[in-house]
PDB file of C-alpha atoms in Angstrom:
ATOM      1  CA  MET A   1     111.203  30.077 163.649  1.00 41.00           C
ATOM      2  CA  HIS A   2     108.299  31.877 162.005  1.00 44.00           C
ATOM      3  CA  ASP A   3     110.496  32.745 158.991  1.00 45.00           C
ATOM      4  CA  ILE A   4     111.471  29.093 158.586  1.00 45.00           C
ATOM      5  CA  ASP A   5     107.851  28.001 158.850  1.00 68.00           C
ATOM      6  CA  LEU A   6     106.798  30.608 156.311  1.00 78.00           C
ATOM      7  CA  THR A   7     109.525  29.498 153.918  1.00 77.00           C
ATOM      8  CA  THR A   8     108.474  25.869 154.306  1.00 77.00           C
ATOM      9  CA  LEU A   9     104.833  26.766 153.731  1.00 79.00           C
ATOM     10  CA  LEU A  10     105.581  28.762 150.577  1.00 83.00           C
ATOM     11  CA  LEU A  11     107.805  26.028 149.179  1.00 84.00           C
ATOM     12  CA  ALA A  12     105.133  23.417 149.881  1.00 82.00           C
ATOM     13  CA  LEU A  13     102.487  25.562 148.173  1.00 88.00           C
ATOM     14  CA  PHE A  14     104.785  26.149 145.205  1.00 89.00           C
ATOM     15  CA  ALA A  15     105.480  22.445 144.776  1.00 89.00           C
ATOM     16  CA  GLY A  16     101.834  21.585 145.353  1.00 87.00           C
ATOM     17  CA  ALA A  17     100.609  24.123 142.804  1.00 92.00           C
ATOM     18  CA  ILE A  18     102.659  22.347 140.146  1.00 94.00           C
ATOM     19  CA  ARG A  19     102.107  18.735 141.215  1.00 92.00           C
ATOM     20  CA  VAL A  20      98.394  19.016 141.962  1.00 91.00           C
ATOM     21  CA  GLY A  21      97.704  21.537 139.202  1.00 93.00           C
ATOM     22  CA  THR A  22      99.272  19.627 136.290  1.00 96.00           C
ATOM     23  CA  PRO A  23      96.338  17.235 135.667  1.00 95.00           C
ATOM     24  CA  PHE A  24      93.915  20.171 135.919  1.00 94.00           C
ATOM     25  CA  LEU A  25      96.011  21.995 133.331  1.00 97.00           C
ATOM     26  CA  PHE A  26      95.717  19.210 130.761  1.00 97.00           C
ATOM     27  CA  VAL A  27      92.020  18.569 131.398  1.00 96.00           C
ATOM     28  CA  SER A  28      91.115  22.259 131.284  1.00 96.00           C
ATOM     29  CA  LEU A  29      93.099  22.778 128.059  1.00 97.00           C
ATOM     30  CA  GLY A  30      91.263  19.817 126.566  1.00 96.00           C
ATOM     31  CA  GLU A  31      87.896  21.207 127.587  1.00 95.00           C
ATOM     32  CA  CYS A  32      88.884  24.655 126.324  1.00 96.00           C
ATOM     33  CA  LEU A  33      89.565  23.211 122.867  1.00 96.00           C
ATOM     34  CA  THR A  34      86.307  21.262 122.926  1.00 96.00           C
ATOM     35  CA  GLU A  35      84.228  24.268 123.944  1.00 94.00           C
ATOM     36  CA  LYS A  36      85.941  26.528 121.416  1.00 95.00           C
ATOM     37  CA  GLY A  37      84.364  24.277 118.802  1.00 94.00           C
ATOM     38  CA  GLY A  38      80.900  24.665 120.304  1.00 92.00           C
ATOM     39  CA  ARG A  39      80.659  21.475 122.369  1.00 93.00           C
ATOM     40  CA  VAL A  40      80.567  20.829 126.120  1.00 92.00           C
ATOM     41  CA  ASN A  41      82.085  17.539 127.241  1.00 94.00           C
ATOM     42  CA  LEU A  42      81.042  16.637 130.777  1.00 92.00           C
ATOM     43  CA  GLY A  43      82.463  13.179 130.159  1.00 95.00           C
ATOM     44  CA  LEU A  44      86.029  14.359 130.782  1.00 93.00           C
ATOM     45  CA  GLU A  45      85.907  12.885 134.278  1.00 94.00           C
ATOM     46  CA  GLY A  46      85.373   9.446 132.774  1.00 96.00           C
ATOM     47  CA  ILE A  47      88.066  10.083 130.168  1.00 97.00           C
ATOM     48  CA  LEU A  48      90.479  11.179 132.903  1.00 96.00           C
ATOM     49  CA  VAL A  49      89.904   8.024 134.969  1.00 96.00           C
ATOM     50  CA  CYS A  50      90.050   5.785 131.895  1.00 97.00           C
ATOM     51  CA  GLY A  51      93.293   7.465 130.847  1.00 97.00           C
ATOM     52  CA  ALA A  52      94.776   6.910 134.302  1.00 97.00           C
ATOM     53  CA  MET A  53      93.967   3.193 134.161  1.00 97.00           C
ATOM     54  CA  THR A  54      95.111   2.765 130.549  1.00 97.00           C
ATOM     55  CA  GLY A  55      98.353   4.623 131.161  1.00 97.00           C
ATOM     56  CA  TYR A  56      99.135   2.559 134.242  1.00 97.00           C
ATOM     57  CA  ALA A  57      98.344  -0.729 132.493  1.00 97.00           C
ATOM     58  CA  ALA A  58     100.395   0.178 129.414  1.00 97.00           C
ATOM     59  CA  SER A  59     103.310   1.266 131.590  1.00 97.00           C
ATOM     60  CA  PHE A  60     103.124  -1.998 133.533  1.00 97.00           C
ATOM     61  CA  TYR A  61     103.123  -4.200 130.437  1.00 96.00           C
ATOM     62  CA  SER A  62     105.586  -2.181 128.319  1.00 97.00           C
ATOM     63  CA  GLY A  63     107.986  -1.138 131.066  1.00 96.00           C
ATOM     64  CA  SER A  64     107.905   2.459 129.797  1.00 96.00           C
ATOM     65  CA  ALA A  65     105.949   5.191 131.556  1.00 97.00           C
ATOM     66  CA  TRP A  66     106.044   7.397 128.452  1.00 97.00           C
ATOM     67  CA  LEU A  67     104.422   4.655 126.391  1.00 98.00           C
ATOM     68  CA  GLY A  68     101.802   4.595 129.131  1.00 97.00           C
ATOM     69  CA  VAL A  69     101.176   8.319 128.624  1.00 98.00           C
ATOM     70  CA  LEU A  70     100.816   7.764 124.874  1.00 98.00           C
ATOM     71  CA  ALA A  71      98.433   4.840 125.394  1.00 98.00           C
ATOM     72  CA  ALA A  72      96.366   6.928 127.802  1.00 98.00           C
ATOM     73  CA  GLY A  73      96.130   9.728 125.257  1.00 98.00           C
ATOM     74  CA  CYS A  74      94.982   7.279 122.569  1.00 98.00           C
ATOM     75  CA  ALA A  75      92.272   5.931 124.874  1.00 98.00           C
ATOM     76  CA  GLY A  76      91.098   9.483 125.547  1.00 97.00           C
ATOM     77  CA  LEU A  77      91.195  10.202 121.827  1.00 98.00           C
ATOM     78  CA  LEU A  78      88.839   7.293 121.127  1.00 98.00           C
ATOM     79  CA  LEU A  79      86.399   8.390 123.822  1.00 97.00           C
ATOM     80  CA  GLY A  80      86.593  11.955 122.523  1.00 97.00           C
ATOM     81  CA  VAL A  81      85.781  10.755 119.006  1.00 97.00           C
ATOM     82  CA  LEU A  82      82.849   8.796 120.414  1.00 97.00           C
ATOM     83  CA  HIS A  83      81.530  11.938 122.095  1.00 97.00           C
ATOM     84  CA  GLY A  84      82.007  14.019 118.959  1.00 96.00           C
ATOM     85  CA  VAL A  85      80.349  11.520 116.626  1.00 97.00           C
ATOM     86  CA  VAL A  86      77.341  10.775 118.842  1.00 96.00           C
ATOM     87  CA  CYS A  87      76.743  14.455 119.610  1.00 94.00           C
ATOM     88  CA  SER A  88      76.730  15.185 115.875  1.00 93.00           C
ATOM     89  CA  LEU A  89      73.609  13.069 115.482  1.00 93.00           C
ATOM     90  CA  PRO A  90      70.215  14.816 115.365  1.00 91.00           C
ATOM     91  CA  ARG A  91      68.483  15.545 118.684  1.00 89.00           C
ATOM     92  CA  VAL A  92      71.448  14.411 120.820  1.00 91.00           C
ATOM     93  CA  ASN A  93      72.236  16.698 123.746  1.00 91.00           C
ATOM     94  CA  ASP A  94      75.983  17.007 124.358  1.00 91.00           C
ATOM     95  CA  ILE A  95      75.571  17.604 128.102  1.00 90.00           C
ATOM     96  CA  ALA A  96      73.381  14.542 128.580  1.00 93.00           C
ATOM     97  CA  PHE A  97      75.676  12.342 126.529  1.00 96.00           C
ATOM     98  CA  GLY A  98      78.675  13.748 128.399  1.00 95.00           C
ATOM     99  CA  ILE A  99      77.212  12.427 131.640  1.00 95.00           C
ATOM    100  CA  ALA A 100      76.696   9.033 129.991  1.00 96.00           C
ATOM    101  CA  LEU A 101      80.297   9.097 128.747  1.00 96.00           C
ATOM    102  CA  MET A 102      81.524   9.883 132.256  1.00 96.00           C
ATOM    103  CA  LEU A 103      79.751   6.799 133.561  1.00 95.00           C
ATOM    104  CA  LEU A 104      81.042   4.699 130.661  1.00 97.00           C
ATOM    105  CA  GLY A 105      84.647   5.803 131.109  1.00 96.00           C
ATOM    106  CA  THR A 106      84.717   5.299 134.865  1.00 95.00           C
ATOM    107  CA  GLY A 107      82.899   1.981 134.575  1.00 95.00           C
ATOM    108  CA  LEU A 108      85.352   0.657 131.995  1.00 96.00           C
ATOM    109  CA  ALA A 109      88.303   1.851 134.064  1.00 96.00           C
ATOM    110  CA  PHE A 110      87.045   0.229 137.262  1.00 95.00           C
ATOM    111  CA  PHE A 111      86.176  -3.046 135.511  1.00 95.00           C
ATOM    112  CA  LEU A 112      89.345  -3.381 133.430  1.00 95.00           C
ATOM    113  CA  GLY A 113      91.627  -1.890 136.067  1.00 95.00           C
ATOM    114  CA  LYS A 114      91.021  -4.447 138.832  1.00 94.00           C
ATOM    115  CA  PRO A 115      94.217  -6.429 138.063  1.00 94.00           C
ATOM    116  CA  PHE A 116      96.388  -3.290 138.275  1.00 94.00           C
ATOM    117  CA  ILE A 117      95.514  -2.087 141.779  1.00 91.00           C
ATOM    118  CA  GLN A 118      98.370  -4.007 143.452  1.00 88.00           C
ATOM    119  CA  PRO A 119     101.157  -4.346 140.799  1.00 91.00           C
ATOM    120  CA  GLN A 120     103.726  -1.545 140.576  1.00 93.00           C
ATOM    121  CA  ALA A 121     104.214   0.035 137.154  1.00 95.00           C
ATOM    122  CA  PRO A 122     107.209   2.186 136.104  1.00 95.00           C
ATOM    123  CA  MET A 123     106.684   5.823 137.083  1.00 96.00           C
ATOM    124  CA  LEU A 124     107.392   9.027 135.172  1.00 95.00           C
ATOM    125  CA  PRO A 125     110.734  10.558 136.198  1.00 92.00           C
ATOM    126  CA  SER A 126     111.205  14.014 137.682  1.00 90.00           C
ATOM    127  CA  ILE A 127     113.453  16.733 136.326  1.00 90.00           C
ATOM    128  CA  ASP A 128     115.744  17.769 139.174  1.00 87.00           C
ATOM    129  CA  LEU A 129     115.983  21.544 138.980  1.00 84.00           C
ATOM    130  CA  GLY A 130     117.226  21.822 142.545  1.00 80.00           C
ATOM    131  CA  ALA A 131     120.452  19.839 142.240  1.00 76.00           C
ATOM    132  CA  TRP A 132     122.420  23.052 142.774  1.00 75.00           C
ATOM    133  CA  SER A 133     120.928  23.559 146.260  1.00 74.00           C
ATOM    134  CA  SER A 134     121.861  21.838 149.503  1.00 75.00           C
ATOM    135  CA  ASN A 135     118.503  22.795 151.019  1.00 76.00           C
ATOM    136  CA  ASP A 136     116.445  19.600 151.194  1.00 78.00           C
ATOM    137  CA  ARG A 137     113.113  21.432 151.096  1.00 74.00           C
ATOM    138  CA  LEU A 138     114.076  23.493 148.062  1.00 79.00           C
ATOM    139  CA  HIS A 139     115.584  20.439 146.402  1.00 76.00           C
ATOM    140  CA  HIS A 140     112.322  18.522 146.868  1.00 76.00           C
ATOM    141  CA  ALA A 141     110.164  21.443 145.683  1.00 78.00           C
ATOM    142  CA  LEU A 142     112.157  21.772 142.454  1.00 84.00           C
ATOM    143  CA  GLN A 143     111.685  18.162 141.378  1.00 90.00           C
ATOM    144  CA  ILE A 144     109.194  18.774 138.584  1.00 93.00           C
ATOM    145  CA  ASN A 145     107.756  16.341 136.070  1.00 94.00           C
ATOM    146  CA  ALA A 146     108.310  17.007 132.374  1.00 94.00           C
ATOM    147  CA  LEU A 147     104.555  16.879 131.711  1.00 96.00           C
ATOM    148  CA  PHE A 148     104.176  20.183 133.537  1.00 97.00           C
ATOM    149  CA  PHE A 149     106.578  21.920 131.160  1.00 96.00           C
ATOM    150  CA  ILE A 150     104.843  20.273 128.209  1.00 97.00           C
ATOM    151  CA  GLY A 151     101.537  21.610 129.537  1.00 97.00           C
ATOM    152  CA  VAL A 152     102.923  25.140 129.907  1.00 97.00           C
ATOM    153  CA  VAL A 153     104.270  25.133 126.351  1.00 97.00           C
ATOM    154  CA  LEU A 154     101.007  23.673 125.094  1.00 98.00           C
ATOM    155  CA  ALA A 155      98.962  26.391 126.808  1.00 97.00           C
ATOM    156  CA  LEU A 156     101.070  29.113 125.172  1.00 97.00           C
ATOM    157  CA  VAL A 157     100.976  27.418 121.763  1.00 97.00           C
ATOM    158  CA  LEU A 158      97.199  27.014 121.937  1.00 97.00           C
ATOM    159  CA  GLN A 159      96.794  30.643 122.990  1.00 96.00           C
ATOM    160  CA  TRP A 160      98.796  31.722 119.969  1.00 97.00           C
ATOM    161  CA  GLY A 161      97.233  29.180 117.638  1.00 96.00           C
ATOM    162  CA  LEU A 162      93.640  30.095 118.445  1.00 95.00           C
ATOM    163  CA  SER A 163      94.256  33.751 117.653  1.00 92.00           C
ATOM    164  CA  ALA A 164      96.883  33.745 114.899  1.00 93.00           C
ATOM    165  CA  THR A 165      96.495  30.609 112.789  1.00 94.00           C
ATOM    166  CA  ARG A 166      93.993  29.484 110.199  1.00 93.00           C
ATOM    167  CA  TRP A 167      92.928  26.375 112.115  1.00 94.00           C
ATOM    168  CA  GLY A 168      92.451  28.428 115.261  1.00 95.00           C
ATOM    169  CA  LEU A 169      90.310  31.004 113.541  1.00 94.00           C
ATOM    170  CA  ALA A 170      88.296  28.233 111.858  1.00 94.00           C
ATOM    171  CA  LEU A 171      87.685  26.502 115.188  1.00 96.00           C
ATOM    172  CA  ARG A 172      86.573  29.744 116.809  1.00 94.00           C
ATOM    173  CA  LEU A 173      84.265  30.543 113.911  1.00 94.00           C
ATOM    174  CA  VAL A 174      82.653  27.100 114.107  1.00 95.00           C
ATOM    175  CA  GLY A 175      82.152  27.546 117.842  1.00 94.00           C
ATOM    176  CA  ASP A 176      80.841  31.111 117.602  1.00 93.00           C
ATOM    177  CA  HIS A 177      78.794  31.285 114.390  1.00 92.00           C
ATOM    178  CA  ALA A 178      77.927  27.919 112.868  1.00 91.00           C
ATOM    179  CA  GLU A 179      75.925  29.361 109.976  1.00 92.00           C
ATOM    180  CA  THR A 180      78.721  31.724 108.973  1.00 92.00           C
ATOM    181  CA  ALA A 181      81.254  28.903 109.143  1.00 93.00           C
ATOM    182  CA  ARG A 182      79.017  26.709 106.982  1.00 93.00           C
ATOM    183  CA  ALA A 183      78.581  29.507 104.446  1.00 93.00           C
ATOM    184  CA  LEU A 184      82.364  29.858 104.212  1.00 91.00           C
ATOM    185  CA  GLY A 185      82.740  26.162 103.491  1.00 92.00           C
ATOM    186  CA  TYR A 186      84.012  24.895 106.841  1.00 92.00           C
ATOM    187  CA  ARG A 187      82.930  21.408 107.902  1.00 92.00           C
ATOM    188  CA  LEU A 188      81.196  21.858 111.235  1.00 93.00           C
ATOM    189  CA  THR A 189      80.920  18.182 112.131  1.00 94.00           C
ATOM    190  CA  GLY A 190      84.512  17.320 111.273  1.00 95.00           C
ATOM    191  CA  THR A 191      85.902  20.341 113.087  1.00 95.00           C
ATOM    192  CA  ARG A 192      83.946  19.637 116.253  1.00 95.00           C
ATOM    193  CA  ILE A 193      84.833  15.951 116.256  1.00 96.00           C
ATOM    194  CA  ALA A 194      88.511  16.854 115.850  1.00 96.00           C
ATOM    195  CA  ALA A 195      88.343  19.380 118.707  1.00 96.00           C
ATOM    196  CA  THR A 196      86.547  16.926 120.985  1.00 97.00           C
ATOM    197  CA  ALA A 197      89.028  14.172 120.132  1.00 97.00           C
ATOM    198  CA  ALA A 198      91.978  16.464 120.903  1.00 97.00           C
ATOM    199  CA  GLY A 199      90.304  17.468 124.155  1.00 97.00           C
ATOM    200  CA  GLY A 200      89.871  13.812 125.103  1.00 97.00           C
ATOM    201  CA  PHE A 201      93.532  13.113 124.346  1.00 98.00           C
ATOM    202  CA  LEU A 202      94.696  15.914 126.656  1.00 97.00           C
ATOM    203  CA  ALA A 203      92.295  14.931 129.440  1.00 97.00           C
ATOM    204  CA  ALA A 204      93.558  11.341 129.359  1.00 97.00           C
ATOM    205  CA  VAL A 205      97.168  12.553 129.542  1.00 98.00           C
ATOM    206  CA  GLY A 206      96.162  14.367 132.711  1.00 96.00           C
ATOM    207  CA  GLY A 207      94.836  11.062 134.013  1.00 96.00           C
ATOM    208  CA  ALA A 208      98.110   9.321 133.172  1.00 97.00           C
ATOM    209  CA  TYR A 209      99.918  11.938 135.231  1.00 97.00           C
ATOM    210  CA  LEU A 210      97.823  10.968 138.242  1.00 96.00           C
ATOM    211  CA  SER A 211      98.572   7.269 138.019  1.00 96.00           C
ATOM    212  CA  LEU A 212     102.177   7.477 136.803  1.00 97.00           C
ATOM    213  CA  TYR A 213     103.542  10.360 138.850  1.00 95.00           C
ATOM    214  CA  TYR A 214     101.386  12.027 141.491  1.00 90.00           C
ATOM    215  CA  PRO A 215     100.066  10.321 143.525  1.00 89.00           C
ATOM    216  CA  GLY A 216     101.574   7.548 141.384  1.00 91.00           C
ATOM    217  CA  SER A 217      99.302   4.529 141.668  1.00 92.00           C
ATOM    218  CA  TRP A 218      96.109   3.164 140.198  1.00 94.00           C
ATOM    219  CA  ASN A 219      93.016   2.814 142.343  1.00 90.00           C
ATOM    220  CA  GLU A 220      89.338   3.544 141.945  1.00 84.00           C
ATOM    221  CA  GLY A 221      89.487   6.657 144.123  1.00 83.00           C
ATOM    222  CA  LEU A 222      92.290   8.270 142.141  1.00 88.00           C
ATOM    223  CA  SER A 223      90.268  11.143 140.706  1.00 84.00           C
ATOM    224  CA  SER A 224      88.658  13.778 142.874  1.00 77.00           C
ATOM    225  CA  GLY A 225      86.401  15.316 140.255  1.00 80.00           C
ATOM    226  CA  GLN A 226      89.142  16.967 138.177  1.00 83.00           C
ATOM    227  CA  GLY A 227      87.239  16.308 134.969  1.00 85.00           C
ATOM    228  CA  LEU A 228      84.093  18.000 136.203  1.00 84.00           C
ATOM    229  CA  MET A 229      86.057  20.857 137.733  1.00 83.00           C
ATOM    230  CA  ALA A 230      87.653  21.487 134.335  1.00 84.00           C
ATOM    231  CA  VAL A 231      84.385  22.942 133.067  1.00 85.00           C
ATOM    232  CA  ALA A 232      84.367  25.462 135.914  1.00 84.00           C
ATOM    233  CA  LEU A 233      88.049  26.246 135.375  1.00 88.00           C
ATOM    234  CA  VAL A 234      87.456  26.953 131.676  1.00 91.00           C
ATOM    235  CA  ILE A 235      84.583  29.309 132.500  1.00 86.00           C
ATOM    236  CA  PHE A 236      86.756  31.038 135.120  1.00 85.00           C
ATOM    237  CA  ALA A 237      89.572  31.292 132.546  1.00 90.00           C
ATOM    238  CA  ARG A 238      87.168  32.873 130.050  1.00 88.00           C
ATOM    239  CA  TRP A 239      88.028  30.241 127.426  1.00 93.00           C
ATOM    240  CA  GLN A 240      91.662  31.404 127.179  1.00 95.00           C
ATOM    241  CA  PRO A 241      94.397  28.691 127.334  1.00 96.00           C
ATOM    242  CA  TRP A 242      96.941  30.861 129.143  1.00 95.00           C
ATOM    243  CA  ARG A 243      94.354  31.626 131.800  1.00 94.00           C
ATOM    244  CA  CYS A 244      93.690  27.888 132.100  1.00 95.00           C
ATOM    245  CA  LEU A 245      97.344  27.591 133.136  1.00 96.00           C
ATOM    246  CA  LEU A 246      96.920  30.204 135.857  1.00 94.00           C
ATOM    247  CA  ALA A 247      93.625  28.706 137.040  1.00 91.00           C
ATOM    248  CA  ALA A 248      95.157  25.215 137.226  1.00 94.00           C
ATOM    249  CA  LEU A 249      98.080  26.493 139.315  1.00 93.00           C
ATOM    250  CA  LEU A 250      95.727  28.369 141.621  1.00 90.00           C
ATOM    251  CA  PHE A 251      93.577  25.291 142.061  1.00 88.00           C
ATOM    252  CA  GLY A 252      96.698  23.180 142.591  1.00 90.00           C
ATOM    253  CA  ALA A 253      97.953  25.508 145.338  1.00 89.00           C
ATOM    254  CA  ALA A 254      94.572  25.331 147.040  1.00 87.00           C
ATOM    255  CA  GLY A 255      94.643  21.539 146.807  1.00 85.00           C
ATOM    256  CA  ALA A 256      98.096  21.501 148.413  1.00 84.00           C
ATOM    257  CA  LEU A 257      97.056  23.760 151.297  1.00 84.00           C
ATOM    258  CA  GLY A 258      96.291  20.912 153.697  1.00 78.00           C
ATOM    259  CA  PRO A 259      99.607  19.058 153.206  1.00 79.00           C
ATOM    260  CA  ALA A 260     101.501  22.374 153.268  1.00 77.00           C
ATOM    261  CA  LEU A 261     100.025  23.347 156.630  1.00 77.00           C
ATOM    262  CA  GLN A 262     100.750  19.879 157.918  1.00 74.00           C
ATOM    263  CA  ALA A 263     104.388  20.333 156.887  1.00 69.00           C
ATOM    264  CA  VAL A 264     104.696  23.330 159.222  1.00 69.00           C
ATOM    265  CA  GLY A 265     102.970  21.570 162.099  1.00 71.00           C
ATOM    266  CA  VAL A 266      99.357  22.690 161.618  1.00 71.00           C
ATOM    267  CA  THR A 267      97.354  19.475 161.819  1.00 68.00           C
ATOM    268  CA  ALA A 268      93.999  20.706 163.100  1.00 69.00           C
ATOM    269  CA  GLY A 269      91.300  20.755 160.434  1.00 66.00           C
ATOM    270  CA  TYR A 270      93.421  18.838 157.915  1.00 66.00           C
ATOM    271  CA  TYR A 271      90.445  17.270 156.153  1.00 72.00           C
ATOM    272  CA  LEU A 272      88.640  20.602 156.145  1.00 76.00           C
ATOM    273  CA  PHE A 273      91.540  22.180 154.266  1.00 76.00           C
ATOM    274  CA  ASN A 274      91.244  19.450 151.646  1.00 76.00           C
ATOM    275  CA  ALA A 275      87.982  21.119 150.615  1.00 79.00           C
ATOM    276  CA  ALA A 276      89.851  24.390 149.949  1.00 78.00           C
ATOM    277  CA  PRO A 277      90.092  24.015 146.142  1.00 74.00           C
ATOM    278  CA  TYR A 278      86.354  23.475 145.789  1.00 76.00           C
ATOM    279  CA  ALA A 279      85.491  26.301 148.158  1.00 80.00           C
ATOM    280  CA  LEU A 280      87.980  28.585 146.402  1.00 74.00           C
ATOM    281  CA  THR A 281      86.563  27.756 142.990  1.00 70.00           C
ATOM    282  CA  LEU A 282      83.034  28.458 144.192  1.00 77.00           C
ATOM    283  CA  LEU A 283      84.128  31.757 145.767  1.00 77.00           C
ATOM    284  CA  ILE A 284      85.972  32.875 142.641  1.00 69.00           C
ATOM    285  CA  MET A 285      83.007  32.036 140.457  1.00 69.00           C
ATOM    286  CA  ILE A 286      80.694  34.011 142.737  1.00 74.00           C
ATOM    287  CA  LEU A 287      82.989  37.045 142.832  1.00 66.00           C
ATOM    288  CA  THR A 288      83.966  37.177 139.164  1.00 60.00           C
ATOM    289  CA  CYS A 289      80.987  35.757 137.264  1.00 63.00           C
ATOM    290  CA  ARG A 290      78.430  38.537 137.435  1.00 61.00           C
ATOM    291  CA  PRO A 291      75.141  37.871 135.606  1.00 56.00           C
ATOM    292  CA  ASP A 292      75.931  40.496 132.977  1.00 58.00           C
ATOM    293  CA  ARG A 293      79.320  39.012 132.064  1.00 57.00           C
ATOM    294  CA  THR A 294      79.340  35.354 133.088  1.00 53.00           C
ATOM    295  CA  LEU A 295      79.134  34.015 129.530  1.00 63.00           C
ATOM    296  CA  SER A 296      80.249  37.147 127.702  1.00 66.00           C
ATOM    297  CA  SER A 297      83.334  35.386 126.317  1.00 76.00           C
ATOM    298  CA  ALA A 298      81.694  32.006 125.742  1.00 81.00           C
ATOM    299  CA  PRO A 299      81.549  30.532 122.234  1.00 88.00           C
ATOM    300  CA  GLY A 300      78.121  31.308 120.829  1.00 83.00           C
ATOM    301  CA  GLU A 301      77.237  27.745 119.845  1.00 85.00           C
ATOM    302  CA  LEU A 302      77.725  26.247 123.327  1.00 82.00           C
ATOM    303  CA  SER A 303      74.756  24.554 124.982  1.00 67.00           C
ATOM    304  CA  LEU A 304      75.456  26.833 127.960  1.00 60.00           C
ATOM    305  CA  THR A 305      74.592  29.907 125.918  1.00 54.00           C
ATOM    306  CA  ARG A 306      71.639  28.675 123.903  1.00 56.00           C
TER     307      ARG A 306
END
């Protein structure tokens, strides 16, 4: 009986790590790109929520969930451009404006999303990797959305691109040494706006995943702070995309701990276990981020390091 319970628990954690971790993966990759260019975007929470609403609305009207994902990404792109342009103005603090953008994005989503709380939009399909198995639990755990695989490939491509391509090296130079980049002829403003826009696009795709797959609905309580947590995940990942993938999966497994324990009959303290991802993130940051190395890998032009 204990072996069966353990198997069920591990399968539930495995499935939860992917389903809960996918939006964190996209948001953290977006923030990683943004911060590599020397900006901090605390408005990703607003972009995430706005992307969730836009994706759901576009899916409802078009009848295609993938068009909803594209529309969500475009909405995030626009908000990312707004952040990049405004923060390029003199005496504008990117952290302060990021907070304003978070309020703007969530406010727009809540106001424009009222008509879409009840209607049902087409959902993103799952890829059934467990069709070969007759085990219902394994079959359910191996139903994985294509966005997760896209996120994995994207994390690996970004890891390679930032270290082995011209655009990656240019972005890192702009984020680390602005004066050197300017002396070499790189356009600081354009590069940072492009990085922030790309980061907004990815964050909004993460929001579309929430509304179009898991949990698969639009409501004003859809987000649980994933956008804000992305900043912590990027710091924990030391600004490396492949580590963002691992951090997102770890956070996803922690977020699935409550439902996984419930699946094996442990119901006491269910709501307490829902706080596991936040407690785990805080613990990891305390244990790994010593004062002498916390920002050792951070881009030099970040507001966090200046």
